[in-house]
Amino acid sequence: MKTSILSLSLAFLLLGSIAARAESAPAEVIVSEDFEAVPVGQIPEGFAKTGAIGVAEDAAHSGKRSLRIEPAVKGGRFVTLPAAKVAALGGQFWGRLYFKVKMPAPLPVIPEGKTSAAIHTTLVAGRTTSPLANDPIEVRLLGTITDMTGAFKYLYNVQPLKGRKEFGPSGKTKFHYTDEWTLAEWHVDNATQTYELFINGEEITDVAVRKGAGQFEGAELPAAFDTLSIGWTNYQPASGEGFTTWIDDLALGKKRLGPVGAAPAAKK
């Protein structure tokens, strides 16, 4: 009898230990949205929207639906994640989405008196407080700069919202928008002040930021974000009616999620 009671006690202790570890361990996937269950014209439950954006059935990376961003010459069309999801991500997480652009893609509009122009666009951005200057900033985790030929470069940049100038590296390699789906993955780590970007599985090394623990200058990655938004914001005018884009298979979590249908990939 004593042996049975001891065995039972040990079993309960083991189960309690496993449960405690499960509760303390961060969930690997915090957001996973393929938009299939969202009614056409709507956005996922709990999200907020800015501008003309909603689920549509005219394009999809997987399934039948995706998030369609309606054309606009300038400005933001994006969805903002629920606050609880943003809080769960903290300052260290991976993100993934697929995007494509309606072709032909628009070009920059040359201002009067100028001979050239460019379009700075943001797809993923979070608002927070700078760990360096303690002022409000927007950290742009996936962005592009489009030139007069229609080619673009990826970039990471931080926009202080009061007084200071924006900063951040842009890539050297030029890409072209396409109506094929592009896989974009990004990684941020406040503890090491690290930012990484992967496009179709390949790292865009010239936009990486790796400053080291406590080295906030040139990175300013926070321990937590206040908001996190996904969509399309172009800060300069685009020709014609502007960009029409689609986003699908959005996911965020504590580990690299990899392509849809693949096992989570190891960090490169």
PDB file of C-alpha atoms in Angstrom:
ATOM      1  CA  MET A   1       0.000   0.000   0.000  1.00  0.00           C
ATOM      2  CA  LYS A   2       2.812   2.419   0.879  1.00  0.00           C
ATOM      3  CA  THR A   3       4.441   1.678  -2.483  1.00  0.00           C
ATOM      4  CA  SER A   4       1.174   2.435  -4.325  1.00  0.00           C
ATOM      5  CA  ILE A   5       0.670   5.707  -2.441  1.00  0.00           C
ATOM      6  CA  LEU A   6       4.281   6.716  -3.124  1.00  0.00           C
ATOM      7  CA  SER A   7       3.939   5.908  -6.829  1.00  0.00           C
ATOM      8  CA  LEU A   8       0.707   7.896  -7.039  1.00  0.00           C
ATOM      9  CA  SER A   9       2.296  10.871  -5.277  1.00  0.00           C
ATOM     10  CA  LEU A  10       5.260  10.799  -7.640  1.00  0.00           C
ATOM     11  CA  ALA A  11       2.918  10.659 -10.619  1.00  0.00           C
ATOM     12  CA  PHE A  12       1.027  13.741  -9.429  1.00  0.00           C
ATOM     13  CA  LEU A  13       4.294  15.576  -8.821  1.00  0.00           C
ATOM     14  CA  LEU A  14       5.469  14.699 -12.329  1.00  0.00           C
ATOM     15  CA  LEU A  15       2.211  15.867 -13.905  1.00  0.00           C
ATOM     16  CA  GLY A  16       2.361  19.087 -11.905  1.00  0.00           C
ATOM     17  CA  SER A  17       5.921  19.709 -13.040  1.00  0.00           C
ATOM     18  CA  ILE A  18       5.020  19.122 -16.690  1.00  0.00           C
ATOM     19  CA  ALA A  19       2.020  21.454 -16.411  1.00  0.00           C
ATOM     20  CA  ALA A  20       4.128  24.157 -14.772  1.00  0.00           C
ATOM     21  CA  ARG A  21       6.712  23.953 -17.537  1.00  0.00           C
ATOM     22  CA  ALA A  22       3.984  24.117 -20.178  1.00  0.00           C
ATOM     23  CA  GLU A  23       2.510  27.230 -18.563  1.00  0.00           C
ATOM     24  CA  SER A  24       5.881  28.973 -18.266  1.00  0.00           C
ATOM     25  CA  ALA A  25       7.133  28.034 -21.753  1.00  0.00           C
ATOM     26  CA  PRO A  26       6.264  30.617 -24.438  1.00  0.00           C
ATOM     27  CA  ALA A  27       3.871  29.393 -27.126  1.00  0.00           C
ATOM     28  CA  GLU A  28       5.725  28.770 -30.371  1.00  0.00           C
ATOM     29  CA  VAL A  29       2.913  30.166 -32.530  1.00  0.00           C
ATOM     30  CA  ILE A  30       1.070  33.238 -31.241  1.00  0.00           C
ATOM     31  CA  VAL A  31      -0.668  34.411 -34.432  1.00  0.00           C
ATOM     32  CA  SER A  32      -1.646  32.168 -37.351  1.00  0.00           C
ATOM     33  CA  GLU A  33      -4.066  33.604 -39.906  1.00  0.00           C
ATOM     34  CA  ASP A  34      -4.812  32.247 -43.385  1.00  0.00           C
ATOM     35  CA  PHE A  35      -8.025  34.369 -43.643  1.00  0.00           C
ATOM     36  CA  GLU A  36     -10.115  31.373 -44.755  1.00  0.00           C
ATOM     37  CA  ALA A  37     -12.615  31.736 -41.899  1.00  0.00           C
ATOM     38  CA  VAL A  38     -12.943  35.526 -42.251  1.00  0.00           C
ATOM     39  CA  PRO A  39     -15.997  36.774 -44.212  1.00  0.00           C
ATOM     40  CA  VAL A  40     -15.240  38.540 -47.481  1.00  0.00           C
ATOM     41  CA  GLY A  41     -14.830  42.265 -46.928  1.00  0.00           C
ATOM     42  CA  GLN A  42     -14.051  41.831 -43.229  1.00  0.00           C
ATOM     43  CA  ILE A  43     -10.851  41.509 -41.175  1.00  0.00           C
ATOM     44  CA  PRO A  44      -9.976  38.878 -38.550  1.00  0.00           C
ATOM     45  CA  GLU A  45     -11.867  39.128 -35.278  1.00  0.00           C
ATOM     46  CA  GLY A  46     -10.075  41.244 -32.685  1.00  0.00           C
ATOM     47  CA  PHE A  47      -7.981  43.105 -35.287  1.00  0.00           C
ATOM     48  CA  ALA A  48      -8.480  46.808 -36.077  1.00  0.00           C
ATOM     49  CA  LYS A  49      -8.184  48.337 -39.531  1.00  0.00           C
ATOM     50  CA  THR A  50      -6.986  51.565 -41.061  1.00  0.00           C
ATOM     51  CA  GLY A  51      -7.901  52.431 -44.645  1.00  0.00           C
ATOM     52  CA  ALA A  52      -9.384  50.255 -47.387  1.00  0.00           C
ATOM     53  CA  ILE A  53      -8.401  46.688 -46.539  1.00  0.00           C
ATOM     54  CA  GLY A  54     -10.354  43.443 -46.156  1.00  0.00           C
ATOM     55  CA  VAL A  55     -10.500  39.761 -47.006  1.00  0.00           C
ATOM     56  CA  ALA A  56     -11.142  38.900 -50.659  1.00  0.00           C
ATOM     57  CA  GLU A  57     -11.428  35.815 -52.855  1.00  0.00           C
ATOM     58  CA  ASP A  58      -9.680  37.129 -55.966  1.00  0.00           C
ATOM     59  CA  ALA A  59      -6.242  35.802 -54.925  1.00  0.00           C
ATOM     60  CA  ALA A  60      -4.797  33.413 -52.354  1.00  0.00           C
ATOM     61  CA  HIS A  61      -1.494  31.816 -51.531  1.00  0.00           C
ATOM     62  CA  SER A  62      -3.275  28.911 -49.851  1.00  0.00           C
ATOM     63  CA  GLY A  63      -6.986  28.167 -49.752  1.00  0.00           C
ATOM     64  CA  LYS A  64      -9.329  30.649 -51.422  1.00  0.00           C
ATOM     65  CA  ARG A  65      -8.968  33.887 -49.459  1.00  0.00           C
ATOM     66  CA  SER A  66      -6.348  36.479 -48.597  1.00  0.00           C
ATOM     67  CA  LEU A  67      -6.143  39.993 -47.191  1.00  0.00           C
ATOM     68  CA  ARG A  68      -6.563  42.480 -50.058  1.00  0.00           C
ATOM     69  CA  ILE A  69      -5.133  45.990 -49.743  1.00  0.00           C
ATOM     70  CA  GLU A  70      -7.043  48.351 -52.001  1.00  0.00           C
ATOM     71  CA  PRO A  71      -5.210  50.847 -54.215  1.00  0.00           C
ATOM     72  CA  ALA A  72      -4.402  54.335 -53.003  1.00  0.00           C
ATOM     73  CA  VAL A  73      -2.033  56.916 -54.395  1.00  0.00           C
ATOM     74  CA  LYS A  74      -0.589  57.529 -50.934  1.00  0.00           C
ATOM     75  CA  GLY A  75      -1.215  56.562 -47.324  1.00  0.00           C
ATOM     76  CA  GLY A  76      -1.785  53.541 -45.111  1.00  0.00           C
ATOM     77  CA  ARG A  77      -4.092  50.546 -45.437  1.00  0.00           C
ATOM     78  CA  PHE A  78      -3.335  48.056 -42.684  1.00  0.00           C
ATOM     79  CA  VAL A  79      -4.673  45.850 -39.898  1.00  0.00           C
ATOM     80  CA  THR A  80      -3.445  46.074 -36.312  1.00  0.00           C
ATOM     81  CA  LEU A  81      -3.132  42.978 -34.141  1.00  0.00           C
ATOM     82  CA  PRO A  82      -5.056  42.555 -30.883  1.00  0.00           C
ATOM     83  CA  ALA A  83      -3.145  44.014 -27.928  1.00  0.00           C
ATOM     84  CA  ALA A  84      -2.943  40.663 -26.118  1.00  0.00           C
ATOM     85  CA  LYS A  85      -1.224  39.050 -29.109  1.00  0.00           C
ATOM     86  CA  VAL A  86       1.294  41.891 -29.329  1.00  0.00           C
ATOM     87  CA  ALA A  87       2.032  41.601 -25.620  1.00  0.00           C
ATOM     88  CA  ALA A  88       2.568  37.834 -25.956  1.00  0.00           C
ATOM     89  CA  LEU A  89       5.181  38.404 -28.665  1.00  0.00           C
ATOM     90  CA  GLY A  90       7.325  40.560 -26.403  1.00  0.00           C
ATOM     91  CA  GLY A  91      10.632  41.758 -27.789  1.00  0.00           C
ATOM     92  CA  GLN A  92      11.815  38.496 -29.332  1.00  0.00           C
ATOM     93  CA  PHE A  93       9.811  36.881 -32.130  1.00  0.00           C
ATOM     94  CA  TRP A  94       9.677  35.679 -35.728  1.00  0.00           C
ATOM     95  CA  GLY A  95       7.142  36.788 -38.308  1.00  0.00           C
ATOM     96  CA  ARG A  96       6.078  35.419 -41.674  1.00  0.00           C
ATOM     97  CA  LEU A  97       3.768  36.505 -44.470  1.00  0.00           C
ATOM     98  CA  TYR A  98       3.330  36.078 -48.201  1.00  0.00           C
ATOM     99  CA  PHE A  99       2.633  39.100 -50.395  1.00  0.00           C
ATOM    100  CA  LYS A 100       2.105  39.912 -54.042  1.00  0.00           C
ATOM    101  CA  VAL A 101       1.471  43.085 -56.041  1.00  0.00           C
ATOM    102  CA  LYS A 102      -0.963  43.761 -58.873  1.00  0.00           C
ATOM    103  CA  MET A 103       0.950  44.288 -62.089  1.00  0.00           C
ATOM    104  CA  PRO A 104       2.008  46.553 -63.625  1.00  0.00           C
ATOM    105  CA  ALA A 105       3.210  48.038 -60.361  1.00  0.00           C
ATOM    106  CA  PRO A 106       3.029  51.838 -60.122  1.00  0.00           C
ATOM    107  CA  LEU A 107       6.057  54.096 -60.269  1.00  0.00           C
ATOM    108  CA  PRO A 108       7.053  57.122 -58.168  1.00  0.00           C
ATOM    109  CA  VAL A 109       5.465  60.440 -59.074  1.00  0.00           C
ATOM    110  CA  ILE A 110       8.093  63.109 -59.697  1.00  0.00           C
ATOM    111  CA  PRO A 111       7.354  66.277 -57.708  1.00  0.00           C
ATOM    112  CA  GLU A 112       7.248  69.558 -59.568  1.00  0.00           C
ATOM    113  CA  GLY A 113      10.728  70.995 -59.922  1.00  0.00           C
ATOM    114  CA  LYS A 114      12.431  67.630 -59.324  1.00  0.00           C
ATOM    115  CA  THR A 115      13.937  65.163 -61.783  1.00  0.00           C
ATOM    116  CA  SER A 116      13.444  61.916 -59.875  1.00  0.00           C
ATOM    117  CA  ALA A 117      11.536  60.392 -56.980  1.00  0.00           C
ATOM    118  CA  ALA A 118      11.208  57.251 -54.888  1.00  0.00           C
ATOM    119  CA  ILE A 119       8.475  55.528 -52.874  1.00  0.00           C
ATOM    120  CA  HIS A 120       9.134  54.352 -49.329  1.00  0.00           C
ATOM    121  CA  THR A 121       6.658  51.628 -48.347  1.00  0.00           C
ATOM    122  CA  THR A 122       6.082  49.760 -45.081  1.00  0.00           C
ATOM    123  CA  LEU A 123       4.368  46.354 -44.818  1.00  0.00           C
ATOM    124  CA  VAL A 124       5.011  45.584 -41.116  1.00  0.00           C
ATOM    125  CA  ALA A 125       5.416  48.191 -38.378  1.00  0.00           C
ATOM    126  CA  GLY A 126       5.208  48.400 -34.605  1.00  0.00           C
ATOM    127  CA  ARG A 127       4.859  51.404 -32.315  1.00  0.00           C
ATOM    128  CA  THR A 128       6.715  51.459 -29.047  1.00  0.00           C
ATOM    129  CA  THR A 129       8.999  53.489 -26.783  1.00  0.00           C
ATOM    130  CA  SER A 130      12.660  53.759 -27.712  1.00  0.00           C
ATOM    131  CA  PRO A 131      14.953  51.890 -25.316  1.00  0.00           C
ATOM    132  CA  LEU A 132      17.615  54.478 -26.174  1.00  0.00           C
ATOM    133  CA  ALA A 133      15.892  57.881 -26.104  1.00  0.00           C
ATOM    134  CA  ASN A 134      12.694  56.954 -24.218  1.00  0.00           C
ATOM    135  CA  ASP A 135      10.589  58.679 -26.890  1.00  0.00           C
ATOM    136  CA  PRO A 136       7.799  57.278 -29.117  1.00  0.00           C
ATOM    137  CA  ILE A 137       9.022  55.482 -32.239  1.00  0.00           C
ATOM    138  CA  GLU A 138       7.699  53.341 -35.069  1.00  0.00           C
ATOM    139  CA  VAL A 139       9.874  50.305 -35.842  1.00  0.00           C
ATOM    140  CA  ARG A 140       9.373  49.235 -39.462  1.00  0.00           C
ATOM    141  CA  LEU A 141      10.155  45.544 -39.732  1.00  0.00           C
ATOM    142  CA  LEU A 142       9.457  45.024 -43.443  1.00  0.00           C
ATOM    143  CA  GLY A 143       9.734  47.835 -45.944  1.00  0.00           C
ATOM    144  CA  THR A 144      10.801  48.730 -49.478  1.00  0.00           C
ATOM    145  CA  ILE A 145      12.142  51.686 -51.435  1.00  0.00           C
ATOM    146  CA  THR A 146      11.020  51.786 -55.086  1.00  0.00           C
ATOM    147  CA  ASP A 147      13.012  53.763 -57.652  1.00  0.00           C
ATOM    148  CA  MET A 148      12.079  55.344 -60.982  1.00  0.00           C
ATOM    149  CA  THR A 149      12.654  52.081 -62.891  1.00  0.00           C
ATOM    150  CA  GLY A 150      10.213  50.174 -60.694  1.00  0.00           C
ATOM    151  CA  ALA A 151      12.986  48.232 -58.978  1.00  0.00           C
ATOM    152  CA  PHE A 152      13.021  48.194 -55.188  1.00  0.00           C
ATOM    153  CA  LYS A 153      15.251  47.429 -52.201  1.00  0.00           C
ATOM    154  CA  TYR A 154      14.247  46.071 -48.821  1.00  0.00           C
ATOM    155  CA  LEU A 155      14.989  48.034 -45.663  1.00  0.00           C
ATOM    156  CA  TYR A 156      14.696  48.137 -41.887  1.00  0.00           C
ATOM    157  CA  ASN A 157      14.112  51.552 -40.431  1.00  0.00           C
ATOM    158  CA  VAL A 158      13.017  53.316 -37.271  1.00  0.00           C
ATOM    159  CA  GLN A 159      10.954  56.505 -37.384  1.00  0.00           C
ATOM    160  CA  PRO A 160      11.067  58.599 -34.201  1.00  0.00           C
ATOM    161  CA  LEU A 161       7.687  60.288 -33.891  1.00  0.00           C
ATOM    162  CA  LYS A 162       9.021  63.443 -32.238  1.00  0.00           C
ATOM    163  CA  GLY A 163      12.023  65.441 -33.361  1.00  0.00           C
ATOM    164  CA  ARG A 164      14.726  62.918 -34.227  1.00  0.00           C
ATOM    165  CA  LYS A 165      15.506  61.729 -37.770  1.00  0.00           C
ATOM    166  CA  GLU A 166      14.644  58.266 -39.008  1.00  0.00           C
ATOM    167  CA  PHE A 167      17.444  55.749 -39.490  1.00  0.00           C
ATOM    168  CA  GLY A 168      18.154  52.205 -40.617  1.00  0.00           C
ATOM    169  CA  PRO A 169      19.915  50.171 -43.324  1.00  0.00           C
ATOM    170  CA  SER A 170      18.540  49.526 -46.813  1.00  0.00           C
ATOM    171  CA  GLY A 171      19.629  46.689 -49.056  1.00  0.00           C
ATOM    172  CA  LYS A 172      21.899  46.924 -52.076  1.00  0.00           C
ATOM    173  CA  THR A 173      20.278  44.168 -54.124  1.00  0.00           C
ATOM    174  CA  LYS A 174      17.386  45.313 -56.291  1.00  0.00           C
ATOM    175  CA  PHE A 175      14.177  43.327 -56.724  1.00  0.00           C
ATOM    176  CA  HIS A 176      11.083  43.748 -58.854  1.00  0.00           C
ATOM    177  CA  TYR A 177       7.472  43.467 -57.749  1.00  0.00           C
ATOM    178  CA  THR A 178       5.671  40.468 -59.133  1.00  0.00           C
ATOM    179  CA  ASP A 179       2.219  38.905 -59.187  1.00  0.00           C
ATOM    180  CA  GLU A 180       3.814  35.712 -57.838  1.00  0.00           C
ATOM    181  CA  TRP A 181       3.706  35.216 -54.067  1.00  0.00           C
ATOM    182  CA  THR A 182       6.827  36.321 -52.159  1.00  0.00           C
ATOM    183  CA  LEU A 183       7.666  34.791 -48.782  1.00  0.00           C
ATOM    184  CA  ALA A 184       8.942  37.356 -46.259  1.00  0.00           C
ATOM    185  CA  GLU A 185      10.229  36.340 -42.802  1.00  0.00           C
ATOM    186  CA  TRP A 186      11.667  38.615 -40.142  1.00  0.00           C
ATOM    187  CA  HIS A 187      13.234  38.138 -36.718  1.00  0.00           C
ATOM    188  CA  VAL A 188      13.743  40.623 -33.886  1.00  0.00           C
ATOM    189  CA  ASP A 189      15.517  40.130 -30.565  1.00  0.00           C
ATOM    190  CA  ASN A 190      15.630  42.885 -27.987  1.00  0.00           C
ATOM    191  CA  ALA A 191      18.171  41.015 -25.847  1.00  0.00           C
ATOM    192  CA  THR A 192      20.827  41.099 -28.574  1.00  0.00           C
ATOM    193  CA  GLN A 193      19.501  44.087 -30.568  1.00  0.00           C
ATOM    194  CA  THR A 194      19.190  41.892 -33.640  1.00  0.00           C
ATOM    195  CA  TYR A 195      17.026  42.269 -36.752  1.00  0.00           C
ATOM    196  CA  GLU A 196      17.072  39.782 -39.639  1.00  0.00           C
ATOM    197  CA  LEU A 197      15.092  39.554 -42.888  1.00  0.00           C
ATOM    198  CA  PHE A 198      14.649  36.532 -45.170  1.00  0.00           C
ATOM    199  CA  ILE A 199      13.012  36.653 -48.613  1.00  0.00           C
ATOM    200  CA  ASN A 200      11.987  33.343 -50.159  1.00  0.00           C
ATOM    201  CA  GLY A 201      14.239  31.644 -47.621  1.00  0.00           C
ATOM    202  CA  GLU A 202      17.376  33.688 -48.347  1.00  0.00           C
ATOM    203  CA  GLU A 203      18.687  36.226 -45.860  1.00  0.00           C
ATOM    204  CA  ILE A 204      18.949  39.843 -47.037  1.00  0.00           C
ATOM    205  CA  THR A 205      22.200  40.341 -45.192  1.00  0.00           C
ATOM    206  CA  ASP A 206      22.722  44.009 -45.967  1.00  0.00           C
ATOM    207  CA  VAL A 207      19.636  45.049 -43.977  1.00  0.00           C
ATOM    208  CA  ALA A 208      20.547  42.958 -40.927  1.00  0.00           C
ATOM    209  CA  VAL A 209      21.180  44.706 -37.612  1.00  0.00           C
ATOM    210  CA  ARG A 210      23.294  42.923 -35.000  1.00  0.00           C
ATOM    211  CA  LYS A 211      24.401  45.427 -32.370  1.00  0.00           C
ATOM    212  CA  GLY A 212      24.762  43.254 -29.271  1.00  0.00           C
ATOM    213  CA  ALA A 213      23.223  43.283 -25.803  1.00  0.00           C
ATOM    214  CA  GLY A 214      22.440  46.779 -24.558  1.00  0.00           C
ATOM    215  CA  GLN A 215      23.722  48.448 -27.744  1.00  0.00           C
ATOM    216  CA  PHE A 216      20.557  50.318 -28.709  1.00  0.00           C
ATOM    217  CA  GLU A 217      21.988  52.953 -31.046  1.00  0.00           C
ATOM    218  CA  GLY A 218      21.180  52.129 -34.665  1.00  0.00           C
ATOM    219  CA  ALA A 219      18.661  49.446 -33.686  1.00  0.00           C
ATOM    220  CA  GLU A 220      16.325  50.618 -30.859  1.00  0.00           C
ATOM    221  CA  LEU A 221      14.499  47.283 -30.659  1.00  0.00           C
ATOM    222  CA  PRO A 222      12.182  47.362 -27.627  1.00  0.00           C
ATOM    223  CA  ALA A 223      11.477  44.798 -24.934  1.00  0.00           C
ATOM    224  CA  ALA A 224       7.807  45.027 -25.966  1.00  0.00           C
ATOM    225  CA  PHE A 225       5.740  46.660 -28.700  1.00  0.00           C
ATOM    226  CA  ASP A 226       2.570  48.654 -28.061  1.00  0.00           C
ATOM    227  CA  THR A 227       1.109  47.879 -31.488  1.00  0.00           C
ATOM    228  CA  LEU A 228       1.961  45.735 -34.510  1.00  0.00           C
ATOM    229  CA  SER A 229       0.394  46.393 -37.914  1.00  0.00           C
ATOM    230  CA  ILE A 230       0.388  44.514 -41.224  1.00  0.00           C
ATOM    231  CA  GLY A 231      -0.538  46.024 -44.585  1.00  0.00           C
ATOM    232  CA  TRP A 232       0.765  48.607 -47.027  1.00  0.00           C
ATOM    233  CA  THR A 233       1.718  52.231 -46.350  1.00  0.00           C
ATOM    234  CA  ASN A 234       3.452  54.311 -49.009  1.00  0.00           C
ATOM    235  CA  TYR A 235       4.650  57.686 -47.826  1.00  0.00           C
ATOM    236  CA  GLN A 236       5.133  59.229 -51.289  1.00  0.00           C
ATOM    237  CA  PRO A 237       2.655  59.298 -54.195  1.00  0.00           C
ATOM    238  CA  ALA A 238       2.461  56.367 -56.617  1.00  0.00           C
ATOM    239  CA  SER A 239       1.397  56.686 -60.234  1.00  0.00           C
ATOM    240  CA  GLY A 240      -2.049  55.747 -61.491  1.00  0.00           C
ATOM    241  CA  GLU A 241      -4.409  54.460 -58.821  1.00  0.00           C
ATOM    242  CA  GLY A 242      -1.506  53.271 -56.641  1.00  0.00           C
ATOM    243  CA  PHE A 243      -0.546  49.850 -55.297  1.00  0.00           C
ATOM    244  CA  THR A 244      -3.019  46.981 -55.021  1.00  0.00           C
ATOM    245  CA  THR A 245      -1.518  44.164 -52.940  1.00  0.00           C
ATOM    246  CA  TRP A 246      -2.468  40.922 -51.227  1.00  0.00           C
ATOM    247  CA  ILE A 247      -1.161  39.327 -48.021  1.00  0.00           C
ATOM    248  CA  ASP A 248      -1.730  35.732 -46.966  1.00  0.00           C
ATOM    249  CA  ASP A 249      -0.619  33.094 -44.450  1.00  0.00           C
ATOM    250  CA  LEU A 250       0.433  35.526 -41.739  1.00  0.00           C
ATOM    251  CA  ALA A 251       2.089  33.930 -38.713  1.00  0.00           C
ATOM    252  CA  LEU A 252       4.088  35.151 -35.711  1.00  0.00           C
ATOM    253  CA  GLY A 253       5.735  33.200 -32.941  1.00  0.00           C
ATOM    254  CA  LYS A 254       8.750  32.548 -30.799  1.00  0.00           C
ATOM    255  CA  LYS A 255      10.496  30.334 -33.358  1.00  0.00           C
ATOM    256  CA  ARG A 256      11.053  30.587 -37.078  1.00  0.00           C
ATOM    257  CA  LEU A 257       7.920  29.261 -38.763  1.00  0.00           C
ATOM    258  CA  GLY A 258       9.227  28.701 -42.277  1.00  0.00           C
ATOM    259  CA  PRO A 259       7.124  28.277 -45.430  1.00  0.00           C
ATOM    260  CA  VAL A 260       3.504  27.159 -45.228  1.00  0.00           C
ATOM    261  CA  GLY A 261       3.316  23.404 -44.845  1.00  0.00           C
ATOM    262  CA  ALA A 262       6.935  23.051 -43.697  1.00  0.00           C
ATOM    263  CA  ALA A 263       8.237  22.104 -40.268  1.00  0.00           C
ATOM    264  CA  PRO A 264       9.589  25.123 -38.310  1.00  0.00           C
ATOM    265  CA  ALA A 265      12.981  25.980 -39.757  1.00  0.00           C
ATOM    266  CA  ALA A 266      16.169  26.294 -37.763  1.00  0.00           C
ATOM    267  CA  LYS A 267      17.641  29.756 -37.469  1.00  0.00           C
ATOM    268  CA  LYS A 268      20.373  30.408 -40.011  1.00  0.00           C
TER     269      LYS A 268
END
